[in-house]
Amino acid sequence: MKAKTLTALASVLVFTAACTTTDPFTGQQRVSNTAGGAALGAAAGAGLGLLAGGDDRRNALIGAGIGAIAGGAVGNYMDRQQAELRAQLQGTGVSVTRVGNNIILNMPSNITFATDQDQVVPAFFPTLDSVALVLQRYNQTLINVYGHTDSTGDDSYNQALSQRRAQSVANYLGGRGVNPQRFLVSGFGESRPIADNSTEAGRAQNRRVEIELVPLS
């Protein structure tokens, strides 16, 4: 447990040191406000959160001074976040869906990645910049980033590609000041289709990265 805590703290400090970003509005280089605060708060609190057991992300964030949302306020908090995301992402090709108190952002691969590549295409940067601004404003949410592919090709290759794509999206958002302690990144390959893989239209829907926002409650 001691080693786990030290590893978590080291990750926070390394990330913060690298977190000089470009403000999407002014174009100026700056140190991320979120990362800067995390450097102090996480150093003091992340270890305490991890030692408490249970959900490491939740405990680390609470230990770093980010409070949980009281039960009755969760719905309103997520309503406001959903409304801002819808406003920011209108016309981008990214869908915003509510599932209970969670919010799902569906990012089709045809607008996020070149064919068979795992680096976000530059044309999608402004969209992710908009997402990052909202995620920083609503910091009482956990962020699950899931990569998915269609069924074409080798299972293990698709699994690895989906993981790398999800990680690329998480890395980009982290580079725009979103606290890395909030992220869980998973690749599911072709195992979770949302459409019929026997048609091109269905395969296109299955190739996606999803961001699930879960209230810190």
Coordinates of C-alpha atoms in Angstrom, one line a residue:
M1 CA 0.0 0.0 0.0
K2 CA 2.9 2.3 0.8
A3 CA 4.4 1.7 -2.7
K4 CA 1.0 2.3 -4.3
T5 CA 0.6 5.6 -2.5
L6 CA 4.1 6.7 -3.5
T7 CA 3.5 5.7 -7.1
A8 CA 0.3 7.7 -7.2
L9 CA 2.0 10.8 -5.8
A10 CA 4.9 10.5 -8.2
S11 CA 2.4 10.3 -11.1
V12 CA 0.7 13.5 -10.0
L13 CA 3.9 15.4 -9.7
V14 CA 5.2 14.2 -13.1
F15 CA 2.0 15.1 -14.8
T16 CA 1.9 18.5 -13.2
A17 CA 5.4 19.3 -14.2
A18 CA 4.5 18.6 -17.8
C19 CA 1.2 20.5 -17.8
T20 CA 2.1 23.7 -19.5
T21 CA -0.8 24.1 -22.0
T22 CA -2.1 26.5 -24.6
D23 CA -5.2 28.4 -23.6
P24 CA -7.8 27.6 -26.4
F25 CA -9.0 31.2 -26.3
T26 CA -5.9 33.4 -25.9
G27 CA -3.3 31.1 -27.5
Q28 CA -1.0 31.8 -24.6
Q29 CA 1.1 29.1 -22.8
R30 CA 0.1 28.6 -19.2
V31 CA 0.4 26.1 -16.4
S32 CA -2.9 24.3 -15.9
N33 CA -4.9 25.7 -12.9
T34 CA -6.2 22.3 -12.2
A35 CA -2.8 20.6 -12.3
G36 CA -1.2 23.4 -10.3
G37 CA -3.7 23.0 -7.5
A38 CA -3.4 19.2 -7.7
A39 CA 0.4 19.5 -7.2
L40 CA -0.3 20.8 -3.6
G41 CA -3.6 19.2 -2.8
A42 CA -2.8 15.8 -4.1
A43 CA 0.6 15.7 -2.5
A44 CA -1.0 16.4 0.9
G45 CA -4.2 14.4 0.3
A46 CA -3.9 11.7 -2.3
G47 CA -2.0 9.3 0.0
L48 CA -4.7 9.7 2.7
G49 CA -7.4 8.9 0.1
L50 CA -5.7 5.9 -1.2
L51 CA -5.0 4.5 2.3
A52 CA -8.7 4.8 3.1
G53 CA -9.3 1.9 0.6
G54 CA -12.2 1.4 -1.7
D55 CA -12.4 3.4 -4.9
D56 CA -8.9 4.9 -5.3
R57 CA -10.0 7.7 -7.6
R58 CA -12.9 8.8 -5.4
N59 CA -10.8 8.7 -2.2
A60 CA -7.8 10.4 -3.8
L61 CA -10.0 13.3 -5.1
I62 CA -11.7 13.7 -1.7
G63 CA -8.3 13.6 0.0
A64 CA -7.1 16.3 -2.4
G65 CA -9.9 18.6 -1.3
I66 CA -12.5 18.0 -4.0
G67 CA -15.8 17.4 -2.1
A68 CA -18.4 14.8 -3.0
I69 CA -21.8 16.0 -4.2
A70 CA -24.6 15.6 -1.6
G71 CA -27.2 13.0 -2.7
G72 CA -30.0 15.5 -3.4
A73 CA -27.8 17.8 -5.4
V74 CA -26.4 15.2 -7.8
G75 CA -29.2 15.4 -10.4
N76 CA -29.1 19.2 -10.6
Y77 CA -25.3 19.2 -10.9
M78 CA -25.3 16.7 -13.7
D79 CA -28.2 18.6 -15.4
R80 CA -26.1 21.7 -15.5
Q81 CA -23.1 19.9 -16.8
Q82 CA -25.1 18.1 -19.5
A83 CA -26.6 21.4 -20.7
E84 CA -23.1 23.0 -21.0
L85 CA -21.8 20.0 -22.9
R86 CA -24.7 20.1 -25.3
A87 CA -24.2 23.8 -25.9
Q88 CA -20.4 23.3 -26.5
L89 CA -20.7 20.2 -28.7
Q90 CA -23.6 21.2 -30.9
G91 CA -22.8 20.5 -34.5
T92 CA -19.5 18.7 -33.7
G93 CA -20.7 15.2 -34.4
V94 CA -20.3 14.2 -30.7
S95 CA -23.6 13.0 -29.0
V96 CA -24.4 13.7 -25.4
T97 CA -26.7 11.1 -23.7
R98 CA -28.0 10.9 -20.2
V99 CA -28.1 7.5 -18.5
G100 CA -29.5 8.0 -15.0
N101 CA -27.1 10.4 -13.3
N102 CA -24.3 9.6 -15.7
I103 CA -23.5 11.5 -18.9
I104 CA -22.1 9.7 -22.0
L105 CA -20.2 11.5 -24.8
N106 CA -20.0 9.4 -27.9
M107 CA -17.1 10.4 -30.2
P108 CA -17.3 8.5 -33.6
S109 CA -13.8 7.4 -34.9
N110 CA -14.4 9.0 -38.3
I111 CA -14.1 12.5 -36.7
T112 CA -11.5 11.6 -34.0
F113 CA -8.9 9.4 -35.7
A114 CA -7.5 8.6 -39.1
T115 CA -8.1 5.0 -40.3
D116 CA -6.1 2.5 -38.2
Q117 CA -4.4 5.3 -36.2
D118 CA -4.4 6.1 -32.5
Q119 CA -3.5 9.8 -32.4
V120 CA -6.4 12.3 -32.3
V121 CA -6.6 14.2 -35.6
P122 CA -5.8 18.0 -35.3
A123 CA -9.3 18.9 -36.7
F124 CA -10.8 17.4 -33.5
F125 CA -8.7 19.4 -31.1
P126 CA -11.1 22.3 -30.8
T127 CA -13.9 19.9 -29.8
L128 CA -11.8 18.3 -27.1
D129 CA -10.8 21.8 -25.9
S130 CA -14.5 22.5 -25.4
V131 CA -15.0 19.3 -23.5
A132 CA -11.9 20.0 -21.3
L133 CA -13.3 23.5 -20.4
V134 CA -16.6 21.9 -19.1
L135 CA -14.8 19.1 -17.3
Q136 CA -12.6 21.6 -15.4
R137 CA -15.7 23.6 -14.5
Y138 CA -17.5 20.5 -13.2
N139 CA -14.7 18.8 -11.4
Q140 CA -16.9 16.7 -9.1
T141 CA -17.2 13.9 -11.7
L142 CA -15.1 10.8 -12.4
I143 CA -14.2 10.4 -16.1
N144 CA -14.3 6.9 -17.7
V145 CA -12.8 6.9 -21.2
Y146 CA -13.7 3.8 -23.2
G147 CA -12.4 2.7 -26.6
H148 CA -14.3 0.5 -29.0
T149 CA -13.8 -0.9 -32.5
D150 CA -15.8 -2.8 -35.0
S151 CA -15.4 -6.6 -35.6
T152 CA -13.1 -6.3 -38.6
G153 CA -9.7 -7.8 -38.1
D154 CA -7.9 -9.6 -35.3
D155 CA -9.5 -9.5 -31.8
S156 CA -6.2 -8.8 -30.0
Y157 CA -5.3 -6.1 -32.4
N158 CA -8.7 -4.4 -32.0
Q159 CA -8.4 -4.6 -28.3
A160 CA -5.0 -2.9 -28.3
L161 CA -6.1 -0.2 -30.8
S162 CA -9.2 0.6 -28.7
Q163 CA -7.0 1.0 -25.6
R164 CA -4.5 3.3 -27.3
R165 CA -7.3 5.5 -28.8
A166 CA -9.0 5.8 -25.4
Q167 CA -5.6 6.7 -23.9
S168 CA -5.0 9.4 -26.5
V169 CA -8.3 11.1 -25.7
A170 CA -7.5 11.0 -22.0
N171 CA -4.0 12.3 -22.5
Y172 CA -5.3 15.2 -24.6
L173 CA -7.8 16.2 -22.0
G174 CA -5.2 15.9 -19.3
G175 CA -2.9 18.1 -21.3
R176 CA -5.7 20.7 -21.3
G177 CA -5.8 20.8 -17.5
V178 CA -8.2 18.1 -16.5
N179 CA -7.1 16.4 -13.3
P180 CA -5.5 13.0 -14.2
Q181 CA -6.7 11.5 -10.9
R182 CA -10.3 11.6 -12.3
F183 CA -9.6 9.2 -15.2
L184 CA -10.1 5.5 -15.8
V185 CA -9.1 4.4 -19.3
S186 CA -10.3 1.1 -20.8
G187 CA -10.2 -0.5 -24.3
F188 CA -13.0 -3.0 -25.1
G189 CA -12.1 -3.8 -28.7
E190 CA -15.0 -5.3 -30.6
S191 CA -16.7 -6.7 -27.4
R192 CA -19.4 -4.0 -26.9
P193 CA -21.0 -3.2 -30.3
I194 CA -23.9 -0.7 -30.4
A195 CA -24.9 -1.6 -34.0
D196 CA -24.8 -4.4 -36.5
N197 CA -21.2 -5.3 -37.5
S198 CA -22.5 -6.9 -40.7
T199 CA -23.1 -3.5 -42.3
E200 CA -20.7 -0.7 -43.0
A201 CA -23.1 1.8 -41.3
G202 CA -23.2 -0.4 -38.2
R203 CA -19.4 -0.9 -38.1
A204 CA -19.0 2.9 -38.4
Q205 CA -21.2 3.3 -35.3
N206 CA -19.2 0.7 -33.4
R207 CA -15.8 2.5 -34.0
R208 CA -15.9 5.1 -31.2
V209 CA -14.5 6.5 -28.0
E210 CA -17.0 7.1 -25.2
I211 CA -16.5 9.4 -22.2
E212 CA -18.7 8.5 -19.3
L213 CA -19.0 11.1 -16.6
V214 CA -20.0 9.8 -13.2
P215 CA -20.9 12.1 -10.2
L216 CA -18.5 12.1 -7.3
S217 CA -21.2 11.4 -4.7

